[in-house]
Amino acid sequence: MSSPVDKVLPRRRPKEVDERLVSLLAPSSFGAEQYRVLRHLIEQTHGAADFKVVAVTSPAAADGKTTTAINLAGSLAQTPDARVLLVDADVRRGAVRNQIGLGGTGAGLVDAILDARLDLAEVVCHLSPFNLAVLTADRCPSAPYEVLKSPRLGELLAEARRQYDYVVVDTPPLLPVPDFRVIANLVDGFLMDVAAHKTAGRLVEGALDIMDPAKTLGLVFNGDDRPLSGYSSSYSRPYAWEQSRDGNPAGRWRSTVRKLGDLVRRFS
Ligand SMILES: Nc1ncnc2c1ncn2[C@@H]1O[C@H](COP(=O)(O)OP(=O)(O)OP(=O)(O)O)[C@@H](O)[C@H]1O
Ligand SMILES: [Mg+2]
């Protein structure tokens, strides 16, 4: 039986997919196996509580949020009967459409927020080769924060909860703009990306001050180049991972970050 999504938009094949999206392009690769570690955490959390909506954030721009969000969603969607929606809530610089090679333009999250007559199903497109539904950010509104603060965003995510097993939300950087503070209230948990050797430690700590420790599932260190013990150097992993334990209080995250040596940039 086709999903409501398929009835609205024709199934389409992505034109060109970013090479870092290994969960979509190379699901048997070592890199894709690493994203299955993140997927396992989300599946476990999903099983333990009514946990469906996970956001990916980071302290600053270009820390790897969109890459992580798409790979996580793609990994969850590898289970054939899983219903997975990827939402691009970075309405200022939405990048999901380009990275997954959707091309062109089309209605998306901003349209759905501004026009309450649009159903979720009318703005979601389905990437059938990847078993993945996607809600792109379509365009940057003149007042992004006001648009995100609209109760319509909560209504759309509530509808997404009813229609999907997992909703992965890509978000803007946490420190420069206020958007994540609004989105954080609407999601069940979040992952924070840190670009290894690049994101300054003071930004990581600043972001941890803002994030609700009870909702912080873990930190994802993109571009971690430390060798993996027991594996040959030909295996290069896309990220390293620190998982929340016992609802990590913020202070404990900070001590974890301090133990990571030069994985977090120390100066500035
Ligand atoms: N695991 C990784 N290892 C190495 N490079 C990566 C990794 N993940 C992402 N990158 C690269 O870092 C850059 C930024 O990635 P991405 O667009 O995913 O970040 P972002 O945090 O979403 O950026 P923005 O803040 O602009 O939305 C891209 O060039 C991407 O290819
Ligand atoms: Mg991004």
mmCIF file of C-alpha atoms and ligand atoms in Angstrom:
data_model
loop_
_atom_site.group_PDB
_atom_site.id
_atom_site.type_symbol
_atom_site.label_atom_id
_atom_site.label_comp_id
_atom_site.label_asym_id
_atom_site.label_seq_id
_atom_site.Cartn_x
_atom_site.Cartn_y
_atom_site.Cartn_z
ATOM 1 C CA MET A 1 0.000 0.000 0.000
ATOM 2 C CA SER A 2 1.397 3.428 -0.862
ATOM 3 C CA SER A 3 1.891 5.976 1.889
ATOM 4 C CA PRO A 4 -0.076 9.259 1.902
ATOM 5 C CA VAL A 5 3.179 10.903 0.828
ATOM 6 C CA ASP A 6 3.381 8.885 -2.384
ATOM 7 C CA LYS A 7 -0.136 9.863 -3.364
ATOM 8 C CA VAL A 8 0.775 13.520 -3.382
ATOM 9 C CA LEU A 9 4.189 13.710 -5.016
ATOM 10 C CA PRO A 10 5.606 11.393 -7.636
ATOM 11 C CA ARG A 11 8.410 9.174 -6.407
ATOM 12 C CA ARG A 12 11.668 10.626 -7.548
ATOM 13 C CA ARG A 13 15.244 9.553 -7.728
ATOM 14 C CA PRO A 14 17.837 11.955 -6.332
ATOM 15 C CA LYS A 15 20.009 13.517 -9.029
ATOM 16 C CA GLU A 16 23.268 13.833 -7.207
ATOM 17 C CA VAL A 17 23.884 12.949 -3.592
ATOM 18 C CA ASP A 18 26.721 14.436 -1.508
ATOM 19 C CA GLU A 19 29.517 11.852 -1.220
ATOM 20 C CA ARG A 20 29.595 12.129 2.585
ATOM 21 C CA LEU A 21 26.081 10.696 2.804
ATOM 22 C CA VAL A 22 27.324 7.146 3.201
ATOM 23 C CA SER A 23 24.104 5.883 4.802
ATOM 24 C CA LEU A 24 22.391 6.558 1.470
ATOM 25 C CA LEU A 25 25.188 5.891 -1.009
ATOM 26 C CA ALA A 26 27.178 3.086 0.562
ATOM 27 C CA PRO A 27 25.116 1.392 3.288
ATOM 28 C CA SER A 28 27.612 -1.488 3.532
ATOM 29 C CA SER A 29 30.621 0.780 4.072
ATOM 30 C CA PHE A 30 32.511 1.154 7.317
ATOM 31 C CA GLY A 31 31.340 4.771 7.528
ATOM 32 C CA ALA A 32 27.700 3.693 7.253
ATOM 33 C CA GLU A 33 28.307 1.143 10.028
ATOM 34 C CA GLN A 34 29.349 4.038 12.238
ATOM 35 C CA TYR A 35 26.079 5.849 11.605
ATOM 36 C CA ARG A 36 24.286 2.630 12.588
ATOM 37 C CA VAL A 37 25.806 3.156 16.030
ATOM 38 C CA LEU A 38 23.875 6.451 16.248
ATOM 39 C CA ARG A 39 20.808 4.732 14.827
ATOM 40 C CA HIS A 40 21.043 2.058 17.525
ATOM 41 C CA LEU A 41 20.999 4.724 20.225
ATOM 42 C CA ILE A 42 17.906 6.344 18.740
ATOM 43 C CA GLU A 43 16.151 2.997 18.288
ATOM 44 C CA GLN A 44 16.921 2.054 21.877
ATOM 45 C CA THR A 45 15.652 5.383 23.168
ATOM 46 C CA HIS A 46 12.566 5.058 20.948
ATOM 47 C CA GLY A 47 11.854 1.643 22.470
ATOM 48 C CA ALA A 48 12.254 2.864 26.032
ATOM 49 C CA ALA A 49 9.845 5.808 25.869
ATOM 50 C CA ASP A 50 7.609 7.766 23.530
ATOM 51 C CA PHE A 51 10.695 9.097 21.788
ATOM 52 C CA LYS A 52 10.323 9.983 18.128
ATOM 53 C CA VAL A 53 11.675 13.411 17.294
ATOM 54 C CA VAL A 54 15.429 13.979 17.432
ATOM 55 C CA ALA A 55 17.169 17.206 16.407
ATOM 56 C CA VAL A 56 20.780 17.647 15.338
ATOM 57 C CA THR A 57 22.433 20.878 16.387
ATOM 58 C CA SER A 58 25.918 22.310 16.893
ATOM 59 C CA PRO A 59 27.494 25.394 18.436
ATOM 60 C CA ALA A 60 28.546 27.085 15.189
ATOM 61 C CA ALA A 61 28.219 26.995 11.419
ATOM 62 C CA ALA A 62 29.652 24.139 9.346
ATOM 63 C CA ASP A 63 30.156 21.716 12.248
ATOM 64 C CA GLY A 64 28.527 18.915 10.229
ATOM 65 C CA LYS A 65 24.859 19.027 11.369
ATOM 66 C CA THR A 66 23.240 18.469 8.001
ATOM 67 C CA THR A 67 25.596 15.607 7.145
ATOM 68 C CA THR A 68 24.859 13.906 10.472
ATOM 69 C CA ALA A 69 21.093 14.493 10.217
ATOM 70 C CA ILE A 70 20.847 13.010 6.724
ATOM 71 C CA ASN A 71 23.094 10.040 7.553
ATOM 72 C CA LEU A 72 21.146 9.322 10.744
ATOM 73 C CA ALA A 73 17.786 9.543 8.945
ATOM 74 C CA GLY A 74 19.140 7.392 6.100
ATOM 75 C CA SER A 75 20.412 4.841 8.587
ATOM 76 C CA LEU A 76 17.063 4.638 10.420
ATOM 77 C CA ALA A 77 15.343 4.262 7.039
ATOM 78 C CA GLN A 78 17.382 1.148 6.231
ATOM 79 C CA THR A 79 14.824 -0.861 8.182
ATOM 80 C CA PRO A 80 12.351 -1.577 5.370
ATOM 81 C CA ASP A 81 9.189 -0.983 7.393
ATOM 82 C CA ALA A 82 10.485 2.074 9.308
ATOM 83 C CA ARG A 83 8.662 5.308 8.506
ATOM 84 C CA VAL A 84 11.296 8.046 8.720
ATOM 85 C CA LEU A 85 10.904 11.775 8.051
ATOM 86 C CA LEU A 86 13.872 14.133 7.708
ATOM 87 C CA VAL A 87 12.925 17.778 8.386
ATOM 88 C CA ASP A 88 15.136 20.689 7.356
ATOM 89 C CA ALA A 89 14.371 23.273 10.036
ATOM 90 C CA ASP A 90 17.382 25.418 9.127
ATOM 91 C CA VAL A 91 15.113 27.860 7.358
ATOM 92 C CA ARG A 92 17.916 30.430 7.044
ATOM 93 C CA ARG A 93 20.317 28.223 5.071
ATOM 94 C CA GLY A 94 18.427 25.042 4.302
ATOM 95 C CA ALA A 95 20.890 22.610 2.735
ATOM 96 C CA VAL A 96 19.145 19.235 2.820
ATOM 97 C CA ARG A 97 17.577 19.683 -0.620
ATOM 98 C CA ASN A 98 20.964 20.229 -2.262
ATOM 99 C CA GLN A 99 22.873 17.643 -0.271
ATOM 100 C CA ILE A 100 20.484 14.840 -1.137
ATOM 101 C CA GLY A 101 20.335 16.005 -4.732
ATOM 102 C CA LEU A 102 16.646 16.830 -4.880
ATOM 103 C CA GLY A 103 17.345 19.837 -7.102
ATOM 104 C CA GLY A 104 14.843 22.461 -8.112
ATOM 105 C CA THR A 105 12.453 24.106 -5.716
ATOM 106 C CA GLY A 106 9.183 23.127 -4.159
ATOM 107 C CA ALA A 107 6.929 23.745 -1.217
ATOM 108 C CA GLY A 108 8.461 22.893 2.115
ATOM 109 C CA LEU A 109 8.505 23.673 5.807
ATOM 110 C CA VAL A 110 8.206 27.469 5.531
ATOM 111 C CA ASP A 111 5.237 27.216 3.169
ATOM 112 C CA ALA A 112 3.563 24.714 5.477
ATOM 113 C CA ILE A 113 4.084 26.993 8.497
ATOM 114 C CA LEU A 114 2.780 30.081 6.700
ATOM 115 C CA ASP A 115 -0.171 28.389 5.025
ATOM 116 C CA ALA A 116 -2.229 26.344 7.485
ATOM 117 C CA ARG A 117 -4.251 24.895 4.588
ATOM 118 C CA LEU A 118 -1.251 22.816 3.521
ATOM 119 C CA ASP A 119 -1.185 19.308 4.959
ATOM 120 C CA LEU A 120 2.103 17.757 5.963
ATOM 121 C CA ALA A 121 1.633 15.178 3.198
ATOM 122 C CA GLU A 122 1.422 17.930 0.582
ATOM 123 C CA VAL A 123 4.870 19.302 1.351
ATOM 124 C CA VAL A 124 6.784 16.099 2.061
ATOM 125 C CA CYS A 125 8.543 14.313 -0.770
ATOM 126 C CA HIS A 126 9.470 10.672 -0.750
ATOM 127 C CA LEU A 127 12.881 9.389 -1.775
ATOM 128 C CA SER A 128 11.795 5.879 -2.560
ATOM 129 C CA PRO A 129 15.310 4.491 -3.260
ATOM 130 C CA PHE A 130 16.161 5.355 0.349
ATOM 131 C CA ASN A 131 12.775 4.675 1.967
ATOM 132 C CA LEU A 132 13.019 8.236 3.271
ATOM 133 C CA ALA A 133 10.494 11.077 3.462
ATOM 134 C CA VAL A 134 11.915 14.608 3.380
ATOM 135 C CA LEU A 135 10.514 18.006 4.295
ATOM 136 C CA THR A 136 12.876 20.613 2.870
ATOM 137 C CA ALA A 137 13.247 24.182 4.097
ATOM 138 C CA ASP A 138 12.151 25.628 0.720
ATOM 139 C CA ARG A 139 13.012 29.304 1.273
ATOM 140 C CA CYS A 140 14.297 31.747 3.851
ATOM 141 C CA PRO A 141 11.479 33.860 5.287
ATOM 142 C CA SER A 142 12.097 37.539 6.061
ATOM 143 C CA ALA A 143 11.660 36.875 9.804
ATOM 144 C CA PRO A 144 12.891 33.303 10.418
ATOM 145 C CA TYR A 145 12.552 33.381 14.204
ATOM 146 C CA GLU A 146 8.945 34.621 14.038
ATOM 147 C CA VAL A 147 8.090 31.906 11.526
ATOM 148 C CA LEU A 148 9.613 29.176 13.699
ATOM 149 C CA LYS A 149 7.817 30.537 16.792
ATOM 150 C CA SER A 150 4.477 30.040 15.094
ATOM 151 C CA PRO A 151 2.317 27.359 16.770
ATOM 152 C CA ARG A 152 2.064 25.811 13.292
ATOM 153 C CA LEU A 153 5.551 24.325 13.640
ATOM 154 C CA GLY A 154 4.413 22.419 16.731
ATOM 155 C CA GLU A 155 1.270 21.287 14.922
ATOM 156 C CA LEU A 156 3.278 20.036 11.949
ATOM 157 C CA LEU A 157 5.667 18.129 14.198
ATOM 158 C CA ALA A 158 2.700 16.680 16.106
ATOM 159 C CA GLU A 159 1.282 15.463 12.776
ATOM 160 C CA ALA A 160 4.704 14.067 11.877
ATOM 161 C CA ARG A 161 4.708 12.128 15.170
ATOM 162 C CA ARG A 162 1.418 10.516 14.164
ATOM 163 C CA GLN A 163 2.555 9.591 10.652
ATOM 164 C CA TYR A 164 6.160 8.507 11.227
ATOM 165 C CA ASP A 165 8.175 6.285 13.544
ATOM 166 C CA TYR A 166 11.152 8.651 13.568
ATOM 167 C CA VAL A 167 11.532 12.333 12.768
ATOM 168 C CA VAL A 168 15.080 13.702 12.385
ATOM 169 C CA VAL A 169 15.321 17.501 12.440
ATOM 170 C CA ASP A 170 18.266 19.417 10.972
ATOM 171 C CA THR A 171 18.660 22.780 12.699
ATOM 172 C CA PRO A 172 20.696 26.011 12.455
ATOM 173 C CA PRO A 173 23.768 26.545 14.645
ATOM 174 C CA LEU A 174 22.843 27.059 18.263
ATOM 175 C CA LEU A 175 24.906 30.070 19.312
ATOM 176 C CA PRO A 176 24.620 32.644 16.500
ATOM 177 C CA VAL A 177 20.819 32.530 16.093
ATOM 178 C CA PRO A 178 17.919 31.881 18.501
ATOM 179 C CA ASP A 179 16.092 29.328 16.314
ATOM 180 C CA PHE A 180 17.254 26.191 18.131
ATOM 181 C CA ARG A 181 15.820 27.450 21.425
ATOM 182 C CA VAL A 182 12.364 27.353 19.850
ATOM 183 C CA ILE A 183 12.883 24.022 18.110
ATOM 184 C CA ALA A 184 14.330 22.415 21.260
ATOM 185 C CA ASN A 185 10.976 22.719 23.040
ATOM 186 C CA LEU A 186 9.305 20.649 20.337
ATOM 187 C CA VAL A 187 11.697 17.704 20.095
ATOM 188 C CA ASP A 188 12.299 14.730 22.366
ATOM 189 C CA GLY A 189 16.081 14.895 22.318
ATOM 190 C CA PHE A 190 19.084 16.173 20.451
ATOM 191 C CA LEU A 191 22.577 15.352 19.310
ATOM 192 C CA MET A 192 25.238 18.023 19.250
ATOM 193 C CA ASP A 193 27.792 18.014 16.453
ATOM 194 C CA VAL A 194 31.294 19.277 17.049
ATOM 195 C CA ALA A 195 33.832 19.571 14.212
ATOM 196 C CA ALA A 196 36.957 17.800 15.485
ATOM 197 C CA HIS A 197 39.972 20.118 15.877
ATOM 198 C CA LYS A 198 37.883 23.027 14.584
ATOM 199 C CA THR A 199 35.012 23.929 16.916
ATOM 200 C CA ALA A 200 36.426 25.986 19.785
ATOM 201 C CA GLY A 201 36.008 24.483 23.249
ATOM 202 C CA ARG A 202 34.467 27.690 24.573
ATOM 203 C CA LEU A 203 31.721 27.390 21.930
ATOM 204 C CA VAL A 204 31.053 23.784 22.916
ATOM 205 C CA GLU A 205 30.737 24.838 26.548
ATOM 206 C CA GLY A 206 28.537 27.802 25.583
ATOM 207 C CA ALA A 207 26.222 25.467 23.679
ATOM 208 C CA LEU A 208 26.097 23.004 26.596
ATOM 209 C CA ASP A 209 24.972 25.874 28.843
ATOM 210 C CA ILE A 210 21.953 26.395 26.617
ATOM 211 C CA MET A 211 21.011 22.783 25.931
ATOM 212 C CA ASP A 212 18.722 20.933 28.326
ATOM 213 C CA PRO A 213 20.977 18.167 29.730
ATOM 214 C CA ALA A 214 17.967 15.878 30.112
ATOM 215 C CA LYS A 215 17.385 16.036 26.350
ATOM 216 C CA THR A 216 21.022 15.823 25.272
ATOM 217 C CA LEU A 217 21.597 12.336 23.906
ATOM 218 C CA GLY A 218 25.247 12.806 23.039
ATOM 219 C CA LEU A 219 28.022 14.605 21.219
ATOM 220 C CA VAL A 220 29.128 13.722 17.689
ATOM 221 C CA PHE A 221 32.728 14.658 16.791
ATOM 222 C CA ASN A 222 32.916 14.960 13.012
ATOM 223 C CA GLY A 223 36.189 14.307 11.248
ATOM 224 C CA ASP A 224 37.750 12.526 14.218
ATOM 225 C CA ASP A 225 41.076 11.215 12.933
ATOM 226 C CA ARG A 226 42.157 9.210 15.970
ATOM 227 C CA PRO A 227 42.998 5.626 14.959
ATOM 228 C CA LEU A 228 40.458 3.015 15.941
ATOM 229 C CA SER A 229 42.174 0.357 18.004
ATOM 230 C CA GLY A 230 41.827 -3.081 16.434
ATOM 231 C CA TYR A 231 41.154 -1.727 12.937
ATOM 232 C CA SER A 232 43.546 -1.031 10.105
ATOM 233 C CA SER A 233 44.133 2.594 9.187
ATOM 234 C CA SER A 234 42.248 2.029 5.924
ATOM 235 C CA TYR A 235 39.047 2.324 7.941
ATOM 236 C CA SER A 236 38.299 5.973 8.389
ATOM 237 C CA ARG A 237 35.340 6.758 10.559
ATOM 238 C CA PRO A 238 33.230 9.858 9.917
ATOM 239 C CA TYR A 239 32.890 10.787 13.551
ATOM 240 C CA ALA A 240 33.498 9.834 17.177
ATOM 241 C CA TRP A 241 30.752 9.614 19.712
ATOM 242 C CA GLU A 242 30.176 10.422 23.368
ATOM 243 C CA GLN A 243 26.884 9.156 24.674
ATOM 244 C CA SER A 244 24.829 10.562 27.512
ATOM 245 C CA ARG A 245 24.861 8.434 30.625
ATOM 246 C CA ASP A 246 22.336 8.723 33.468
ATOM 247 C CA GLY A 247 20.908 11.901 31.992
ATOM 248 C CA ASN A 248 24.314 13.628 32.020
ATOM 249 C CA PRO A 249 24.120 16.845 33.970
ATOM 250 C CA ALA A 250 25.726 19.747 32.114
ATOM 251 C CA GLY A 251 28.808 19.694 34.362
ATOM 252 C CA ARG A 252 29.498 16.105 33.425
ATOM 253 C CA TRP A 253 29.388 16.933 29.718
ATOM 254 C CA ARG A 254 31.919 19.643 30.345
ATOM 255 C CA SER A 255 34.286 17.205 32.011
ATOM 256 C CA THR A 256 33.821 14.812 29.073
ATOM 257 C CA VAL A 257 34.749 17.600 26.666
ATOM 258 C CA ARG A 258 37.836 18.446 28.729
ATOM 259 C CA LYS A 259 39.036 14.833 28.517
ATOM 260 C CA LEU A 260 38.945 14.861 24.732
ATOM 261 C CA GLY A 261 42.298 16.574 24.327
ATOM 262 C CA ASP A 262 42.841 18.397 21.047
ATOM 263 C CA LEU A 263 39.677 16.956 19.482
ATOM 264 C CA VAL A 264 38.152 20.198 20.740
ATOM 265 C CA ARG A 265 40.065 23.299 19.700
ATOM 266 C CA ARG A 266 41.566 24.904 22.787
ATOM 267 C CA PHE A 267 42.503 28.399 21.672
ATOM 268 C CA SER A 268 40.158 31.366 21.102
HETATM 269 N N1 LIG B 1 32.255 13.652 9.361
HETATM 270 C C1 LIG B 1 32.792 14.594 8.579
HETATM 271 N N2 LIG B 1 34.114 14.538 8.282
HETATM 272 C C2 LIG B 1 34.698 15.467 7.502
HETATM 273 N N3 LIG B 1 34.013 16.524 6.952
HETATM 274 C C3 LIG B 1 32.701 16.620 7.207
HETATM 275 C C4 LIG B 1 32.020 15.674 8.039
HETATM 276 N N4 LIG B 1 30.710 16.034 8.104
HETATM 277 C C5 LIG B 1 30.608 17.154 7.356
HETATM 278 N N5 LIG B 1 31.783 17.496 6.811
HETATM 279 C C6 LIG B 1 32.036 18.639 5.933
HETATM 280 O O1 LIG B 1 31.901 19.841 6.700
HETATM 281 C C7 LIG B 1 31.229 20.822 5.926
HETATM 282 C C8 LIG B 1 29.980 21.288 6.654
HETATM 283 O O2 LIG B 1 29.077 20.181 6.724
HETATM 284 P P1 LIG B 1 27.521 20.406 6.950
HETATM 285 O O3 LIG B 1 26.933 21.217 5.854
HETATM 286 O O4 LIG B 1 26.945 19.060 7.197
HETATM 287 O O5 LIG B 1 27.585 21.274 8.278
HETATM 288 P P2 LIG B 1 26.439 22.139 8.961
HETATM 289 O O6 LIG B 1 26.777 22.184 10.409
HETATM 290 O O7 LIG B 1 25.118 21.597 8.595
HETATM 291 O O8 LIG B 1 26.662 23.556 8.297
HETATM 292 P P3 LIG B 1 25.667 24.835 8.445
HETATM 293 O O9 LIG B 1 25.928 25.401 9.807
HETATM 294 O O10 LIG B 1 26.109 25.736 7.328
HETATM 295 O O11 LIG B 1 24.274 24.326 8.295
HETATM 296 C C9 LIG B 1 30.931 20.194 4.564
HETATM 297 O O12 LIG B 1 31.938 20.578 3.668
HETATM 298 C C10 LIG B 1 30.983 18.726 4.847
HETATM 299 O O13 LIG B 1 31.334 17.968 3.700
HETATM 300 MG MG MG B 2 23.425 22.579 7.804
#
